[in-house]
Short mmCIF file of C-alpha atoms and ligand atoms in Angstrom, two decimals:
data_model
loop_
_atom_site.label_atom_id
_atom_site.label_comp_id
_atom_site.label_asym_id
_atom_site.label_seq_id
_atom_site.Cartn_x
_atom_site.Cartn_y
_atom_site.Cartn_z
CA MET A 28 0.06 0.02 0.05
CA THR A 29 1.44 3.50 -0.88
CA PRO A 30 1.23 5.97 1.95
CA LEU A 31 -1.28 9.11 1.50
CA VAL A 32 0.30 12.41 2.54
CA GLY A 33 -2.08 15.41 3.02
CA VAL A 34 -0.84 18.64 1.56
CA LEU A 35 -2.18 21.88 3.08
CA ALA A 36 -3.68 23.43 0.00
CA LEU A 37 -5.08 26.73 0.90
CA GLN A 38 -2.44 28.99 -0.45
CA GLY A 39 1.48 28.79 -1.20
CA ASP A 40 3.68 26.10 -2.91
CA TYR A 41 1.52 23.04 -2.32
CA ALA A 42 1.83 22.12 -6.08
CA GLU A 43 5.56 21.77 -5.72
CA HIS A 44 5.30 19.55 -2.74
CA GLU A 45 2.70 17.55 -4.42
CA TYR A 46 5.30 16.95 -7.22
CA ALA A 47 8.05 16.37 -4.94
CA LEU A 48 6.40 13.50 -3.29
CA ALA A 49 4.64 12.09 -6.49
CA SER A 50 8.23 11.80 -8.00
CA ARG A 51 8.89 9.57 -4.86
CA GLY A 52 5.83 7.40 -5.52
CA VAL A 53 3.83 8.96 -2.70
CA THR A 54 0.13 9.68 -3.05
CA THR A 55 -0.91 13.21 -2.05
CA ARG A 56 -4.44 14.51 -1.16
CA ARG A 57 -5.10 18.28 -0.73
CA ILE A 58 -6.22 19.29 2.54
CA LYS A 59 -8.84 22.03 2.41
CA ARG A 60 -11.29 20.97 5.22
CA PRO A 61 -11.31 18.98 8.40
CA ALA A 62 -12.62 15.94 6.83
CA ASP A 63 -9.69 15.72 4.41
CA LEU A 64 -7.28 14.89 7.47
CA VAL A 65 -8.93 11.27 7.84
CA GLY A 66 -6.47 8.48 6.95
CA ILE A 67 -3.56 10.40 5.99
CA ASP A 68 -0.27 9.02 7.03
CA GLY A 69 1.71 12.43 6.67
CA LEU A 70 1.02 16.05 6.48
CA VAL A 71 3.07 18.91 4.64
CA LEU A 72 2.40 22.55 5.55
CA PRO A 73 3.98 24.32 2.73
CA GLY A 74 5.52 27.63 1.92
CA GLY A 75 3.70 30.78 1.11
CA GLU A 76 2.30 33.78 3.11
CA SER A 77 1.67 32.53 6.80
CA THR A 78 -0.79 35.36 7.48
CA THR A 79 -2.99 34.41 4.65
CA MET A 80 -2.76 30.69 5.75
CA LEU A 81 -3.76 31.65 9.38
CA LYS A 82 -6.82 33.71 7.85
CA LEU A 83 -7.84 30.67 5.53
CA LEU A 84 -7.43 27.99 8.38
CA ALA A 85 -9.73 29.90 10.58
CA ILE A 86 -12.23 30.51 7.77
CA GLN A 87 -12.03 26.78 6.91
CA GLU A 88 -12.32 25.74 10.74
CA LEU A 89 -9.16 23.73 10.09
CA GLU A 90 -6.89 25.31 12.70
CA GLN A 91 -8.00 23.03 15.75
CA PRO A 92 -8.27 19.36 13.70
CA LEU A 93 -4.83 20.29 11.81
CA ALA A 94 -3.06 21.09 15.41
CA ALA A 95 -4.69 18.01 16.93
CA ALA A 96 -3.40 15.80 14.18
CA ILE A 97 0.13 17.05 14.42
CA GLU A 98 -0.12 16.74 18.34
CA GLN A 99 -1.15 13.17 18.04
CA GLY A 100 2.17 12.39 16.22
CA LEU A 101 1.40 12.48 12.51
CA PRO A 102 4.81 13.06 10.44
CA THR A 103 4.53 16.57 9.51
CA PHE A 104 6.80 18.49 7.23
CA ALA A 105 6.63 22.38 7.31
CA THR A 106 8.46 24.34 5.14
CA CYS A 107 8.81 28.13 5.45
CA ALA A 108 5.45 29.86 6.21
CA GLY A 109 4.56 26.18 7.44
CA VAL A 110 7.36 26.75 10.13
CA ILE A 111 6.04 29.97 11.06
CA LEU A 112 2.58 28.75 11.73
CA LEU A 113 3.90 26.02 14.06
CA ALA A 114 6.46 28.25 16.01
CA ARG A 115 5.78 29.05 19.76
CA SER A 116 6.22 32.88 18.96
CA VAL A 117 6.35 35.11 15.79
CA VAL A 118 7.59 38.62 15.46
CA GLU A 119 8.09 41.03 12.59
CA PRO A 120 5.35 41.59 12.83
CA GLU A 121 4.05 39.80 15.82
CA GLN A 122 1.64 37.01 14.65
CA ARG A 123 -0.47 34.19 16.21
CA SER A 124 0.89 30.80 16.03
CA LEU A 125 0.02 27.22 16.71
CA GLY A 126 3.04 26.66 19.14
CA LEU A 127 3.77 23.29 18.32
CA LEU A 128 7.49 23.84 17.55
CA ASP A 129 9.99 25.31 20.29
CA LEU A 130 11.12 28.09 18.15
CA ASP A 131 10.77 31.83 18.25
CA VAL A 132 11.12 33.20 14.61
CA ALA A 133 11.18 36.66 12.73
CA ARG A 134 9.33 36.67 9.65
CA ASN A 135 11.31 37.64 6.52
CA GLY A 136 14.24 37.42 9.17
CA TYR A 137 17.02 37.39 6.06
CA GLY A 138 15.65 40.47 4.38
CA ARG A 139 13.49 41.19 1.32
CA GLN A 140 12.97 39.24 -1.78
CA ILE A 141 16.32 40.56 -3.31
CA TYR A 142 18.19 38.66 -0.37
CA SER A 143 16.45 35.46 -1.43
CA GLY A 144 18.60 32.51 -2.91
CA THR A 145 20.21 29.22 -2.66
CA PHE A 146 22.78 28.95 0.28
CA ASP A 147 25.24 26.35 1.49
CA LEU A 148 24.15 24.78 4.93
CA GLU A 149 26.13 23.42 7.83
CA VAL A 150 24.82 20.04 8.25
CA GLU A 151 25.04 18.90 12.31
CA SER A 152 26.77 15.36 11.96
CA CYS A 153 25.30 12.34 13.32
CA ARG A 154 21.58 13.52 12.87
CA GLY A 155 20.93 11.58 9.85
CA PHE A 156 21.70 14.15 7.16
CA GLU A 157 24.73 14.57 5.03
CA SER A 158 26.97 17.39 3.69
CA PRO A 159 26.71 19.10 1.18
CA MET A 160 23.17 20.23 1.78
CA ARG A 161 22.00 23.61 -0.01
CA GLY A 162 18.69 25.25 0.76
CA VAL A 163 16.47 27.73 -1.32
CA PHE A 164 15.62 30.54 0.87
CA ILE A 165 12.57 32.78 -0.09
CA ARG A 166 11.81 35.47 2.31
CA ALA A 167 12.51 33.08 4.84
CA PRO A 168 11.86 33.20 8.59
CA ARG A 169 14.98 33.48 10.87
CA VAL A 170 15.02 31.54 13.98
CA LEU A 171 16.06 33.68 16.86
CA ALA A 172 15.90 30.87 19.45
CA ALA A 173 15.35 27.28 19.59
CA GLY A 174 14.17 25.40 22.86
CA PRO A 175 15.73 22.19 24.21
CA SER A 176 12.90 20.02 22.55
CA CYS A 177 13.86 21.26 19.09
CA GLU A 178 16.86 19.30 17.89
CA VAL A 179 18.82 21.42 15.12
CA LEU A 180 19.81 19.27 12.04
CA ALA A 181 21.37 22.15 9.91
CA ARG A 182 22.46 25.70 10.13
CA ARG A 183 22.97 28.64 7.84
CA ASP A 184 25.80 30.93 9.06
CA GLY A 185 25.16 29.61 12.60
CA ASP A 186 21.25 29.86 12.55
CA PRO A 187 19.13 26.91 12.85
CA VAL A 188 17.37 26.33 9.79
CA LEU A 189 16.28 22.58 9.84
CA PHE A 190 14.97 20.94 13.05
CA ARG A 191 13.03 18.04 14.31
CA GLN A 192 10.76 18.08 17.09
CA GLY A 193 9.00 14.82 17.78
CA ALA A 194 7.31 13.78 14.41
CA ILE A 195 7.73 17.42 12.89
CA LEU A 196 10.46 18.10 10.31
CA GLY A 197 10.80 21.84 9.99
CA ALA A 198 12.84 23.74 7.49
CA CYS A 199 13.17 27.53 6.84
CA PHE A 200 14.13 26.89 3.33
CA HIS A 201 12.48 24.84 0.30
CA PRO A 202 13.76 21.37 0.01
CA GLU A 203 10.72 20.77 -2.34
CA LEU A 204 11.96 23.03 -4.89
CA GLU A 205 15.12 20.99 -5.62
CA PRO A 206 15.27 17.54 -7.32
CA GLN A 207 16.37 14.76 -5.08
CA HIS A 208 16.78 16.91 -1.76
CA GLN A 209 17.60 14.41 1.11
CA VAL A 210 15.15 16.28 3.52
CA VAL A 211 12.23 15.44 1.18
CA ASP A 212 13.52 11.65 1.17
CA SER A 213 13.84 11.77 5.04
CA PHE A 214 10.13 12.99 5.43
CA VAL A 215 9.15 10.38 2.99
CA ALA A 216 10.86 7.53 5.12
CA SER A 217 9.08 8.65 8.26
CA VAL A 218 5.88 8.52 6.43
CA CYS A 219 6.35 5.02 5.15
CA ALA A 220 7.45 3.88 8.81
CA PHE A 221 4.36 5.55 10.15
CA ALA A 222 2.02 3.77 7.60
CA ALA A 223 3.63 0.68 8.37
CA GLU A 224 3.15 0.82 11.83
CA GLU A 225 -0.46 1.92 11.42
CA GLN A 226 -1.15 -1.29 9.34
CA ILE A 227 0.35 -3.49 11.90
CA ASP A 228 -1.95 -1.88 14.64
CA GLU A 229 -5.07 -2.28 12.36
CA HIS A 230 -3.95 -5.79 11.66
CA LEU A 231 -3.58 -6.37 15.22
CA ALA A 232 -7.05 -4.77 16.25
CA ARG A 233 -8.85 -6.95 13.79
CA ARG A 234 -7.57 -10.22 15.26
N1 LIG B 308 7.56 35.48 4.02
C1 LIG B 308 6.66 34.43 4.21
C2 LIG B 308 5.69 34.60 5.62
O1 LIG B 308 6.01 35.40 6.25
C3 LIG B 308 7.18 33.13 4.13
C4 LIG B 308 7.75 32.81 2.88
C5 LIG B 308 7.86 31.55 2.28
O2 LIG B 308 7.18 30.80 2.83
N2 LIG B 308 8.64 31.14 1.41
O3 LIG B 308 4.66 34.12 5.82
#
């Protein structure tokens, strides 16, 4: 059985995430309303404009069910605006957030669009990722502080830009925009492991 990943599709680069997952043999479903969350093995919160996403999450009454699914341990991949949605606090300007990632972030913390680009990252050794790693940053959030429950996996000039907290994998950059990026591969591996465990649980429950 191929795993099914829900991609939050209210706004932003959800189509690029769909393409990246499809190229790895993963089936996707667009998440636009609470019922769409039923039965998924993973979740993507794409890049885009976090303010707009917050408004649309409220309109669609999706915020609570989405947060509940993530808190229950659904493998979740958040990129850029997705990280802003999950952070514990957001500044520049201040903005409400779901508080599921132990991070303080500044929106557009690397400057305006002219400062966007591709940068070499420093990979933390022994964390399951390999050097070299590059990251495409587009008006990206900058992490001002990372709490102890958030494990830093890679940095840009010392700033945390790739992290894991429980089943959440977060990137301030856009691995989905590059072919064969190891961060997308890692998310797919965690989704496959989760789907396999679910299948075993279902099988045991039926006996
Ligand atoms: N600047 C956007 C925000 O603040 C994030 C940009 C992105 O997702 N590439 O929401």
